[in-house]
Short mmCIF file of C-alpha atoms in Angstrom, two decimals:
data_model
loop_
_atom_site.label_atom_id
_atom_site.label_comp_id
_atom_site.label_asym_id
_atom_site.label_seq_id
_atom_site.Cartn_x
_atom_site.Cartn_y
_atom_site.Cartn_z
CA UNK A 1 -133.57 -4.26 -25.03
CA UNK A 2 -134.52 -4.68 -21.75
CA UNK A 3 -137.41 -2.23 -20.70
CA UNK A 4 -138.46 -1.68 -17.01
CA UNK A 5 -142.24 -0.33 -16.37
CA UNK A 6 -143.50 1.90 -13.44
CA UNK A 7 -147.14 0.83 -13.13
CA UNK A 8 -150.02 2.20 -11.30
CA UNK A 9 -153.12 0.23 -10.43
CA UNK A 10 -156.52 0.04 -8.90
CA UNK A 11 -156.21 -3.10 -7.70
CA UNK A 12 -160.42 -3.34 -6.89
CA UNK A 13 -161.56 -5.49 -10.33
CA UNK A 14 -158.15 -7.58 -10.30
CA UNK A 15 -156.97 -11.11 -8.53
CA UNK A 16 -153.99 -9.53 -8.14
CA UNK A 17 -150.63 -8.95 -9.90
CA UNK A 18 -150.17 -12.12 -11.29
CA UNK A 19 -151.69 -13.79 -13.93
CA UNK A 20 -154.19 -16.99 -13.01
CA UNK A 21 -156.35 -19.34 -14.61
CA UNK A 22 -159.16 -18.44 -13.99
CA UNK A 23 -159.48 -14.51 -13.15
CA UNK A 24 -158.18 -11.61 -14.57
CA UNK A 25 -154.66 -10.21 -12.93
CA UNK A 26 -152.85 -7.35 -13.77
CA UNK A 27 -149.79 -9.04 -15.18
CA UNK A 28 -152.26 -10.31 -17.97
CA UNK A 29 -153.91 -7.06 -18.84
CA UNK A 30 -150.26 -5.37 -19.52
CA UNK A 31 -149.01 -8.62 -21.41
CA UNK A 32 -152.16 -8.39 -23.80
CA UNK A 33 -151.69 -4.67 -23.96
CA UNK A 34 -147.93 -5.33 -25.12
CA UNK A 35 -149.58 -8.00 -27.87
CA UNK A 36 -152.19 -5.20 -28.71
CA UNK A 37 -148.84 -3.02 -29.35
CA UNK A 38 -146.63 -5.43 -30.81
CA UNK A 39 -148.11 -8.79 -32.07
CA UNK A 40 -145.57 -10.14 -30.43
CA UNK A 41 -145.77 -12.36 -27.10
CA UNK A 42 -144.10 -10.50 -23.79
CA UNK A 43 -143.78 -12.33 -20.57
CA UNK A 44 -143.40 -9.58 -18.15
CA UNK A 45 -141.97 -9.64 -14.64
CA UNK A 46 -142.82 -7.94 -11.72
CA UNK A 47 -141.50 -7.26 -8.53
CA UNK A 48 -144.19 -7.63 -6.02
CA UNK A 49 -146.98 -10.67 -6.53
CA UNK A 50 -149.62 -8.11 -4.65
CA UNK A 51 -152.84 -10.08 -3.79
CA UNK A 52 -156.71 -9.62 -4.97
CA UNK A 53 -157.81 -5.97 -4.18
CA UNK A 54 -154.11 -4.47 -3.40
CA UNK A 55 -153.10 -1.45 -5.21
CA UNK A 56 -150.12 -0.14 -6.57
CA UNK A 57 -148.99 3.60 -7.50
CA UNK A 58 -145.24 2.04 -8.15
CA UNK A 59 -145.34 -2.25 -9.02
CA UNK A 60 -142.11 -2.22 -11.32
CA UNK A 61 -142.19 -5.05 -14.22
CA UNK A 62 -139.50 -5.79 -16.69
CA UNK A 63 -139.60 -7.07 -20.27
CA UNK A 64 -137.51 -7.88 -23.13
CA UNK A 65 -139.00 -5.22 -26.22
CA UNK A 66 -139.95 -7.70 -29.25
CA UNK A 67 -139.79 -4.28 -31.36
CA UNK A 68 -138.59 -0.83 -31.85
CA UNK A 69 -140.76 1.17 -29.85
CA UNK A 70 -137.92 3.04 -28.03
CA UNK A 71 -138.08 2.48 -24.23
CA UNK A 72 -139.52 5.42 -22.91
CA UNK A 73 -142.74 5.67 -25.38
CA UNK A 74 -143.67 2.53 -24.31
CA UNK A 75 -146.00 4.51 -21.36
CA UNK A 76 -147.36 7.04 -23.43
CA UNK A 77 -147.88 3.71 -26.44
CA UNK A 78 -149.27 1.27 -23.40
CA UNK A 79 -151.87 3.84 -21.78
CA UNK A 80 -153.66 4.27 -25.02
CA UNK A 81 -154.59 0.54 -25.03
CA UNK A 82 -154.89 -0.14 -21.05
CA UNK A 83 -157.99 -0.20 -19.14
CA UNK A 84 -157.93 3.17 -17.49
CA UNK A 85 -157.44 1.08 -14.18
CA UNK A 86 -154.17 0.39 -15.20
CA UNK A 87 -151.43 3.28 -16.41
CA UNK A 88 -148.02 3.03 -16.81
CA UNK A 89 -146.38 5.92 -14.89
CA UNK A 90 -142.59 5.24 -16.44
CA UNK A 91 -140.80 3.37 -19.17
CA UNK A 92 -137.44 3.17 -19.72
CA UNK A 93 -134.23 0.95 -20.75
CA UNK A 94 -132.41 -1.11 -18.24
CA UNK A 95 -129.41 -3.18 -18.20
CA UNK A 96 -129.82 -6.62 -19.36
CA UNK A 97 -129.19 -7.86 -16.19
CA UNK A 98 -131.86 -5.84 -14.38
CA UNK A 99 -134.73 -8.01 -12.45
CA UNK A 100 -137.52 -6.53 -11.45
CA UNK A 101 -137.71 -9.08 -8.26
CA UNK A 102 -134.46 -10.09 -8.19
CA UNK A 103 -132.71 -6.69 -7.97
CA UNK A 104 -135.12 -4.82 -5.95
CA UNK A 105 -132.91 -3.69 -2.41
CA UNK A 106 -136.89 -2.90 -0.71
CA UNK A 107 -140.34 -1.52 -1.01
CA UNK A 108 -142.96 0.80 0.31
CA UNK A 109 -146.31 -0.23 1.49
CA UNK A 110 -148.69 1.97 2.51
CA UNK A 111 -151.62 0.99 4.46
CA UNK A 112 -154.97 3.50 4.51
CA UNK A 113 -157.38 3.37 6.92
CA UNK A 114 -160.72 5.74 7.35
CA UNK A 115 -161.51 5.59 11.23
CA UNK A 116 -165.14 6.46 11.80
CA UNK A 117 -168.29 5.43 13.10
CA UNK A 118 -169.51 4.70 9.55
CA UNK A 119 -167.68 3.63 6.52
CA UNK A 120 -166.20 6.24 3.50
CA UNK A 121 -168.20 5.99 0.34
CA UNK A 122 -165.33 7.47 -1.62
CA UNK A 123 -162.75 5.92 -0.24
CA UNK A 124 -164.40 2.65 0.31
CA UNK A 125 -161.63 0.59 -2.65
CA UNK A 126 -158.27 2.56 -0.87
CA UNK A 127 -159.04 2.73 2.99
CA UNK A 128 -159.97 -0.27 5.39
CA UNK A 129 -162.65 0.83 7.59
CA UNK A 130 -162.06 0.70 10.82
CA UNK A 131 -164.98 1.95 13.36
CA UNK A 132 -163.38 2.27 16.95
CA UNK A 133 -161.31 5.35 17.99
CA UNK A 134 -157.38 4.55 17.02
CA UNK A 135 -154.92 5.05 19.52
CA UNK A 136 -152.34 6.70 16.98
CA UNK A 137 -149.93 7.05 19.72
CA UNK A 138 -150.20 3.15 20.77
CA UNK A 139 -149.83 1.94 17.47
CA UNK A 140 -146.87 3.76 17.08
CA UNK A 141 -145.30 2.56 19.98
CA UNK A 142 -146.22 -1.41 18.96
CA UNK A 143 -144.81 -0.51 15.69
CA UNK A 144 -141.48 0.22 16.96
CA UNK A 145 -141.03 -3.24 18.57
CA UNK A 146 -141.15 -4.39 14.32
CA UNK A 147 -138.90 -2.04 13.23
CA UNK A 148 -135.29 -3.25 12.54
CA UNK A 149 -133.96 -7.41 11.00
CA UNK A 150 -135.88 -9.34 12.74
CA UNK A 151 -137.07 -13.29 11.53
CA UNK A 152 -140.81 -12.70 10.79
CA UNK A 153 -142.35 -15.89 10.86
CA UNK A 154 -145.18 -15.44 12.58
CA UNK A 155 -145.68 -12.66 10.46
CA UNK A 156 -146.44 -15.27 7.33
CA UNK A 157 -149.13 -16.22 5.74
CA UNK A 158 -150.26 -19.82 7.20
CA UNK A 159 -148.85 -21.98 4.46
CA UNK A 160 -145.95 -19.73 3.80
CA UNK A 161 -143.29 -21.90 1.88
CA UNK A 162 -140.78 -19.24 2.31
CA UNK A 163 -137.26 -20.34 4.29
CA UNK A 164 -135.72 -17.71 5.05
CA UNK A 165 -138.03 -15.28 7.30
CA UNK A 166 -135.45 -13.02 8.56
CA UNK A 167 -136.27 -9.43 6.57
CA UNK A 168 -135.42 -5.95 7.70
CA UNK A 169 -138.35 -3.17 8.59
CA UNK A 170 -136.27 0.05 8.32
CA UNK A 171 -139.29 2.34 8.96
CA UNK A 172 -143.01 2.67 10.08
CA UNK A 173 -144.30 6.08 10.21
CA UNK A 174 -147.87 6.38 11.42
CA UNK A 175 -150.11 9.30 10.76
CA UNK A 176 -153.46 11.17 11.82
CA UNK A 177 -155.70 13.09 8.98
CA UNK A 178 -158.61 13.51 10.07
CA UNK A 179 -160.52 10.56 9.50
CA UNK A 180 -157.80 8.90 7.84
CA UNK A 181 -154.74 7.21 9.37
CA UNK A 182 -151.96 5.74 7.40
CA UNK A 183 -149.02 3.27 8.16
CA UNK A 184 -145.85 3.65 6.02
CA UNK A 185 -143.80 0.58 5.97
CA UNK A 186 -139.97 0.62 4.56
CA UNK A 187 -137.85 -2.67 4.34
CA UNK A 188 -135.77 -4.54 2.61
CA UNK A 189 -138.70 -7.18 2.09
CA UNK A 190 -141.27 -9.00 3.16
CA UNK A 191 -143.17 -12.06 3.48
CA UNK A 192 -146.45 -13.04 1.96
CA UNK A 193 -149.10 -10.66 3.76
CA UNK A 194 -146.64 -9.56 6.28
CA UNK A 195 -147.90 -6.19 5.55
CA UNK A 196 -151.40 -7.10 6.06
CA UNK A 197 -150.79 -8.59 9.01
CA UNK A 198 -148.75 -5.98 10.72
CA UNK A 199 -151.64 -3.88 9.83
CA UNK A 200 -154.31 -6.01 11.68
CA UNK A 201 -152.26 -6.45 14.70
CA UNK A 202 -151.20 -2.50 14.75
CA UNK A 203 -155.16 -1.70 14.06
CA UNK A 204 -155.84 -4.72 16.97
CA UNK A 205 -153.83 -2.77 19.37
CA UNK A 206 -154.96 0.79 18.61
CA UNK A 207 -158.41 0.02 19.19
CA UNK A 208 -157.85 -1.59 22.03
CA UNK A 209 -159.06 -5.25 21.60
CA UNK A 210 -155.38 -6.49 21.35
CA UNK A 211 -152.72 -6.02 24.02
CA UNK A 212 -149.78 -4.13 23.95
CA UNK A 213 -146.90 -6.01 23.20
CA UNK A 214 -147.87 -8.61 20.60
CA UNK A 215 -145.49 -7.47 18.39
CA UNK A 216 -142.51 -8.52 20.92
CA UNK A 217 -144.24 -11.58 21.67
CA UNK A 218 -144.93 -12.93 18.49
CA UNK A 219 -140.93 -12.02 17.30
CA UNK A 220 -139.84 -14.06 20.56
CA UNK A 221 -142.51 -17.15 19.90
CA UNK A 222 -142.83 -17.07 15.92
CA UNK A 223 -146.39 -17.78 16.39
CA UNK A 224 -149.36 -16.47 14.07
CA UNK A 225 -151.62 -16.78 17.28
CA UNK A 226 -149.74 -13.89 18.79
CA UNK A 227 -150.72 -11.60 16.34
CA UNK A 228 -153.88 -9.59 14.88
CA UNK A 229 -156.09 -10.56 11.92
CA UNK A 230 -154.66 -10.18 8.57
CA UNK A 231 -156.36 -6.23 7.66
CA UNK A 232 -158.16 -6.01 4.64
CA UNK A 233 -156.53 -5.92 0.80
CA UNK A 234 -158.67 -2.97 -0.11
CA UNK A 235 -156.39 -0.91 2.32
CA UNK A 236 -152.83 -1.89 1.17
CA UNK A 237 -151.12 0.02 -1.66
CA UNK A 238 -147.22 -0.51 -3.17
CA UNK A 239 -145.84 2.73 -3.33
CA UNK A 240 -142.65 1.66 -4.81
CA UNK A 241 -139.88 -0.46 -5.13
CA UNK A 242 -136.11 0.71 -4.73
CA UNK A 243 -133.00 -0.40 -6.65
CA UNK A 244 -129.64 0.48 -6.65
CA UNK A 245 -129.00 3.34 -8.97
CA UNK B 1 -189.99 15.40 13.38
CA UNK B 2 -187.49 17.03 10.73
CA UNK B 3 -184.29 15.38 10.48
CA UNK B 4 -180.73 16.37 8.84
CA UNK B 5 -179.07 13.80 6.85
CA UNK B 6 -174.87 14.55 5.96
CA UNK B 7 -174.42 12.85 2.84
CA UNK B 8 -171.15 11.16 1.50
CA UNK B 9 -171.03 9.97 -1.82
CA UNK B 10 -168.97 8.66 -4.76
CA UNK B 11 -170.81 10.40 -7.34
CA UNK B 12 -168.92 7.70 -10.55
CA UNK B 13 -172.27 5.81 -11.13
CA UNK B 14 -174.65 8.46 -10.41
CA UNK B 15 -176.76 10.55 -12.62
CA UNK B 16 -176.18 13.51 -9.95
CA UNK B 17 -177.95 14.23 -6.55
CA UNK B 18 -181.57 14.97 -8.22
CA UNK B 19 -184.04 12.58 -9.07
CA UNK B 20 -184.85 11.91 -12.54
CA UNK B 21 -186.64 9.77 -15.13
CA UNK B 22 -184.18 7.61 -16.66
CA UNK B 23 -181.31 7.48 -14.58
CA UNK B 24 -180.18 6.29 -11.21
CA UNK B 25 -179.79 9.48 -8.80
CA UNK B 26 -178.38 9.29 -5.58
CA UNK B 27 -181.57 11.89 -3.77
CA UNK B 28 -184.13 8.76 -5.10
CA UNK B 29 -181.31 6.02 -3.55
CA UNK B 30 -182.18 7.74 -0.13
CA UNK B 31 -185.49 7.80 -0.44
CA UNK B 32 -185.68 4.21 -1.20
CA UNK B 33 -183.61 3.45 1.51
CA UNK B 34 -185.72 5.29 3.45
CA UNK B 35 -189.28 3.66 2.25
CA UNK B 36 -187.36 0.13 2.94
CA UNK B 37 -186.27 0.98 6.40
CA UNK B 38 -189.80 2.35 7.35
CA UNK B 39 -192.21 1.39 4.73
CA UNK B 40 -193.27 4.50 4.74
CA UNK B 41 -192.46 7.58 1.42
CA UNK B 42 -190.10 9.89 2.37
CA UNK B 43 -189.32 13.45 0.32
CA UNK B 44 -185.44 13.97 0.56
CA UNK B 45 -184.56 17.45 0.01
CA UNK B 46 -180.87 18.40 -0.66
CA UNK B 47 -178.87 21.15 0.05
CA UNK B 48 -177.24 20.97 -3.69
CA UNK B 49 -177.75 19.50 -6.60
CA UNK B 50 -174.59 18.11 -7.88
CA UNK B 51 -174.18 17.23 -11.32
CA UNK B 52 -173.62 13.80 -12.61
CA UNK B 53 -169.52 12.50 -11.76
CA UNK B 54 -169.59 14.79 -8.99
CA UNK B 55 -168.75 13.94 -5.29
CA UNK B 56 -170.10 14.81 -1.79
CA UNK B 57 -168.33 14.12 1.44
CA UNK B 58 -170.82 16.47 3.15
CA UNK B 59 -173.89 17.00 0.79
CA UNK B 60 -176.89 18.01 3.44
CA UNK B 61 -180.46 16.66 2.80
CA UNK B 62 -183.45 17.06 4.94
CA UNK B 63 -186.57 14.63 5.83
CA UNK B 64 -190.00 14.52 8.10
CA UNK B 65 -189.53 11.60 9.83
CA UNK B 66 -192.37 9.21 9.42
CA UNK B 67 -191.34 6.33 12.05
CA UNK B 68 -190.13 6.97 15.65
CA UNK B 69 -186.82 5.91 14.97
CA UNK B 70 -184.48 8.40 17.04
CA UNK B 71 -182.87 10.67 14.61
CA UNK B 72 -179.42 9.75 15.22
CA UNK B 73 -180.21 6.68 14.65
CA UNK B 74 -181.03 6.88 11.33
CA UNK B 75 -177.41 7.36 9.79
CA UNK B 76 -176.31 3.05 11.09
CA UNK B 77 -179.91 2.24 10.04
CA UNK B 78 -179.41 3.80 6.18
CA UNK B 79 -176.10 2.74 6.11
CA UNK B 80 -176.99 -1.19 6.67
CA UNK B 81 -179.89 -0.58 3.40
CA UNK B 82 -177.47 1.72 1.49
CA UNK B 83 -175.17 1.34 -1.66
CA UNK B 84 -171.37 1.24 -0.61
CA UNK B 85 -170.99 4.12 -2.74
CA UNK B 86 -173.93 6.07 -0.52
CA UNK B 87 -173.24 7.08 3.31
CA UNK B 88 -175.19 9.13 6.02
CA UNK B 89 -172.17 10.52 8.22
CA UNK B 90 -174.43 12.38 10.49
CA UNK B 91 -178.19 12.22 11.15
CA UNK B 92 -179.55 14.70 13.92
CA UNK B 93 -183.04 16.33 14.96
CA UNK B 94 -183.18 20.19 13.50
CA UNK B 95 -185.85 22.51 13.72
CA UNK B 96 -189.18 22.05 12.12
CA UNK B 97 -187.94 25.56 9.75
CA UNK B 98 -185.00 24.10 9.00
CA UNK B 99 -184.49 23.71 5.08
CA UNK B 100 -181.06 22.03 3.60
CA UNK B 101 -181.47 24.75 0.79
CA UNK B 102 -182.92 27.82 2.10
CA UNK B 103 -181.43 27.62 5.75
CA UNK B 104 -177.59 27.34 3.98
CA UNK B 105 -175.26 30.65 4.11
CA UNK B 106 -172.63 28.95 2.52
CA UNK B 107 -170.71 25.65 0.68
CA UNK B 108 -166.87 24.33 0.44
CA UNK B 109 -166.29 22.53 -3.11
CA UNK B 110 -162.90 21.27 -3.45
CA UNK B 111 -161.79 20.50 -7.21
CA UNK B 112 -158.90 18.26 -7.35
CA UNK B 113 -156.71 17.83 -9.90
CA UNK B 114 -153.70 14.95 -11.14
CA UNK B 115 -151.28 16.44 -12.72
CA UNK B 116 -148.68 14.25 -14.59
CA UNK B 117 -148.02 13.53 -18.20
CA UNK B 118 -149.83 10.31 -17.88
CA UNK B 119 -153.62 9.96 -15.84
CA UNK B 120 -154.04 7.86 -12.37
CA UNK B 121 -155.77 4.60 -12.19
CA UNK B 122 -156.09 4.92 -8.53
CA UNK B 123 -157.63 8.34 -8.32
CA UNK B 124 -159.08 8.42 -12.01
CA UNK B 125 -162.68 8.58 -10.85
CA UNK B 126 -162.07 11.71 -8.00
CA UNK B 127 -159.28 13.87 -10.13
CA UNK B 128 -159.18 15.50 -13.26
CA UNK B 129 -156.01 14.84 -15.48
CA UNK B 130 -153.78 17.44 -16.69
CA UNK B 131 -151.10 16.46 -18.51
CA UNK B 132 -149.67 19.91 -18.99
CA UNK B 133 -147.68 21.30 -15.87
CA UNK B 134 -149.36 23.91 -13.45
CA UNK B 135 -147.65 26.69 -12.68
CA UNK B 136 -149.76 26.53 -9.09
CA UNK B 137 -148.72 30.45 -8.73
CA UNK B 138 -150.09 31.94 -11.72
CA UNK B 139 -153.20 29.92 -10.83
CA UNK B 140 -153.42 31.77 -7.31
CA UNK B 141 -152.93 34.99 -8.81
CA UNK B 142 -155.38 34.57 -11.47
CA UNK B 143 -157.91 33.11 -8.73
CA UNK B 144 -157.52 36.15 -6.36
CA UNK B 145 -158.88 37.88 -8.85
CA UNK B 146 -162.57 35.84 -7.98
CA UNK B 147 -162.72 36.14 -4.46
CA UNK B 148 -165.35 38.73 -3.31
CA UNK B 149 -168.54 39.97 -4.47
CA UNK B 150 -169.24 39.76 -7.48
CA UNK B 151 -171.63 39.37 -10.37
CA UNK B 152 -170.39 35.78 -11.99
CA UNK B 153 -173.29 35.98 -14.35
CA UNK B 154 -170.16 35.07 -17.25
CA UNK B 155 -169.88 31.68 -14.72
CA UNK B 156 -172.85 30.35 -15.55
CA UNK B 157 -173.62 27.74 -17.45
CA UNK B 158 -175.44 28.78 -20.83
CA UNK B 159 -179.10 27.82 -20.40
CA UNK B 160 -179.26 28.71 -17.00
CA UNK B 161 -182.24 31.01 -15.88
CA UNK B 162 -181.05 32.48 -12.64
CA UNK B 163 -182.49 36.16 -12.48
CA UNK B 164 -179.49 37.00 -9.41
CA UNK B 165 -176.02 36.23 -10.26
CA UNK B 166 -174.53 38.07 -7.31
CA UNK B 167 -172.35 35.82 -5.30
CA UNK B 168 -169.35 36.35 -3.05
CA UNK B 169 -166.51 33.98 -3.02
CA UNK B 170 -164.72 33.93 1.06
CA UNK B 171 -161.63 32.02 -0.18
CA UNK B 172 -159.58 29.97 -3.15
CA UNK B 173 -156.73 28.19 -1.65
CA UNK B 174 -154.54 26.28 -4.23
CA UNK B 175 -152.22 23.72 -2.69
CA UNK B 176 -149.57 20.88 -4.68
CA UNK B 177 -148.91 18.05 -2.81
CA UNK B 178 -147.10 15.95 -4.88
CA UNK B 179 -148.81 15.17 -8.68
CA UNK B 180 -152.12 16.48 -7.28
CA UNK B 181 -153.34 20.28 -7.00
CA UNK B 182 -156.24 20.67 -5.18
CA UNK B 183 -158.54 24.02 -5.36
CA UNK B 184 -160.64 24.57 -1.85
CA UNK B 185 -163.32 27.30 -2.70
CA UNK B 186 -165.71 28.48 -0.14
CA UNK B 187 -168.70 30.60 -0.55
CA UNK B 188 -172.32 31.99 0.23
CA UNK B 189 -173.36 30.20 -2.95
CA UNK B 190 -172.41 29.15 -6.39
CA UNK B 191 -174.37 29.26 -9.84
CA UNK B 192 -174.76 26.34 -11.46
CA UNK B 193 -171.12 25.38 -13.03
CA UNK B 194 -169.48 28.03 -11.33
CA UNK B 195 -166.93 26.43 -9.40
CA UNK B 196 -166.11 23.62 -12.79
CA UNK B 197 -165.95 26.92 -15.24
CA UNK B 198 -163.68 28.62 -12.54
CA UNK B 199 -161.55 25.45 -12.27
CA UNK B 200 -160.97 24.95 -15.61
CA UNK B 201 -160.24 28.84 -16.21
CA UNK B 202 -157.52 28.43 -13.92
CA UNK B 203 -156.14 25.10 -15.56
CA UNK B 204 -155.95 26.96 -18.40
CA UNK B 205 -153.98 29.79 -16.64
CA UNK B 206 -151.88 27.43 -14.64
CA UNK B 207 -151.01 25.73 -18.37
CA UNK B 208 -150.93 28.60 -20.13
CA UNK B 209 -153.28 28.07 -22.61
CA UNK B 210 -155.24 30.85 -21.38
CA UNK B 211 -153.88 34.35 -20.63
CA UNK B 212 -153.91 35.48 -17.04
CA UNK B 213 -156.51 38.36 -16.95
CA UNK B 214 -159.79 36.03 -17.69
CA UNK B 215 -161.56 36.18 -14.45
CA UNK B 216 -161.16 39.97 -14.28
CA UNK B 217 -162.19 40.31 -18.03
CA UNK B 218 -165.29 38.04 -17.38
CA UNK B 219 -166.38 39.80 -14.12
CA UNK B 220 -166.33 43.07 -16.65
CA UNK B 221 -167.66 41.37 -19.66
CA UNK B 222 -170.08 39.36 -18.34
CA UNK B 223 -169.07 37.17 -20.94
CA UNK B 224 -169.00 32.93 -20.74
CA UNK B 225 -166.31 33.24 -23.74
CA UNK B 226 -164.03 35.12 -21.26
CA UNK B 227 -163.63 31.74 -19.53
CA UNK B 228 -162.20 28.55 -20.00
CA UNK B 229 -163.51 25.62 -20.68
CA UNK B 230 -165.81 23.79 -17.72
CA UNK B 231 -163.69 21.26 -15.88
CA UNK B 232 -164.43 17.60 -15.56
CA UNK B 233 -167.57 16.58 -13.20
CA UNK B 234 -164.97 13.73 -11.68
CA UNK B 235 -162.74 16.36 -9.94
CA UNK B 236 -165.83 18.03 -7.97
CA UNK B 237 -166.72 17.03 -4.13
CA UNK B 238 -168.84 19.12 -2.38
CA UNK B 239 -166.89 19.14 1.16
CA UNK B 240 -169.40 20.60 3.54
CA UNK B 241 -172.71 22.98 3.43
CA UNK B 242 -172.78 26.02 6.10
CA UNK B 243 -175.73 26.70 8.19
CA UNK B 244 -176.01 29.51 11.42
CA UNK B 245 -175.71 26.93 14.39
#
């Protein structure tokens, strides 16, 4: 039986989703937990390889249940044994041929930032702090220009090994909450800390110290240089990952 | 010079605002940070003294300055000596009479809650999990039933040695927004426990573990055992402390 997991995470103590040599990922933490459950060995899948310090309320995993534990306990039976860092927000069966990665049709990212003269203390893990006035209204505006399929190449990581660049942004919705301002980012996909980097440039150009129309520019020359720094990890969070139903 | 610190803090790792013997406080954290800045001993006095696990995005503390650094200078100077879990969001110059305490007329504590069968990672160390649903009406009914003038003596927690337990409550606003319920209560001041006892008398309205009637019952009583149980320190942030401008 194929199972799929819904998992939450603080991503603050972990190198990221998945698993490494020498630092503790997520994907590790929920494999043991399944080998605390089971004695059995699980390799589980996920569908989003988020970096060091990214958070999750939705990564979606897949695994192939070594044991009877019918699909849906598996949350309430996983959470008893997970740091409380980690929860499992949903269990249940899937088709055999499911794929976390492979089958996923897009994602949400959300990125968090608390804009203020002086850092949050609370929300210092979720929200990049960013200490210049925003220019909500300009960010949306340069956020626009991303929006729609578009080859995003300049919008990889340096060292990207990826081919094919061309990915779809079908939303960015920016809002003001006080202190707080978040970007929500739908698409069909994206590249290895596209989201960060949209971020950067979006925060570059709301503050004023980038120009208006990087975005275009960078789409036009594919170039890395066009763009802002890639924003902090601390302020990224998968919200979730859609499939067909 | 007297000076008026606004306090933000992530109250996880703290053993509460006031200092103690044996464990880390956050009132001694400023004080340090303020002998280190100036090399001179400070006496930090604050507005509250939050219990141990709970929050402040606007505790208020006062100080005689000892240095001539300008006042409003002194939030970026403690926030370079500071934990990341400690910020000053304001400093300013206030009257030589003004007392954080004695000068206050009033304090907003918001208790927030996650509500979902299984607890957040993300938000584990800010909400309180119940696992049970809320019926968010019959918790606004129930809390009505606080707001106004009353003696709360039956909100106290046992021990406590208060001689006046006349308080009046301005407001309870109850809100869902997705898996969290959030409780906003304002007023001219709150025995110690007060809000925590009245939070977890209405989870145990909302769930139904506790029959609708309690507040009303204790207000008549006087009686703790009216009540429910005291909620978790983790949901409590003390929002913001009211003084006459």
């Amino acid at each position: 039986m194929r199972v799929k997991l819904t998992i939450e995470y603080d991503g603050t103590n972990y190198a990221g989703w998945q698993r490494q040599e020498n630092a503790l990922a997520v994907q590790q933490v929920v494999e043991e937990a399944l080998f605390r459950l089971t004695g059995k060995p699980h390799a589980v899948t996920g569908a989003s390889r988020t970096d060091a310090g990214v958070h999750a309320f939705g990564q979606v995993a897949h695994f192939d249940a070594q044991s009877r534990i019918p699909a849906e306990k598996y949350a309430y039976a996983l959470n008893t044994v997970l740091p409380a860092d980690v929860r499992i927000r949903d269990s249940r069966a899937v088709a055999e041929d499911f794929h976390a990665r492979f089958s996923a049709k897009g994602k949400w990212y959300c990125y968090s930032i608390f804009n203020d003269a002086h850092a949050s203390a609370i929300l210092r893990n979720t929200h990049a702090h960013v200490m210049y006035p925003l220019d909500v209204d300009a960010m949306r505006r340069e956020a626009q220009c991303a929006v729609g399929r578009h080859d995003f190449r300049a919008f990889a990581a340096s060292g990207s090994v990826v081919k094919d660049t061309v990915r779809t942004i079908h939303s960015i919705e920016i809002a003001r909450q006080g202190k707080c301002v978040s970007m929500q980012v739908r698409g069909n996909g994206f590249l290895y800390n596209m989201v960060r980097i949209l971020a950067g440039t979006l925060i570059g150009v709301g503050t004023g110290k980038l120009e208006g129309g990087a975005v275009r520019r960078a789409l036009a020359s594919g170039s890395r240089l066009d763009l802002g720094v890639t924003a902090p990890a601390c302020g990224l969070t998968l919200m979730e990952v859609f499939y067909d139903a």
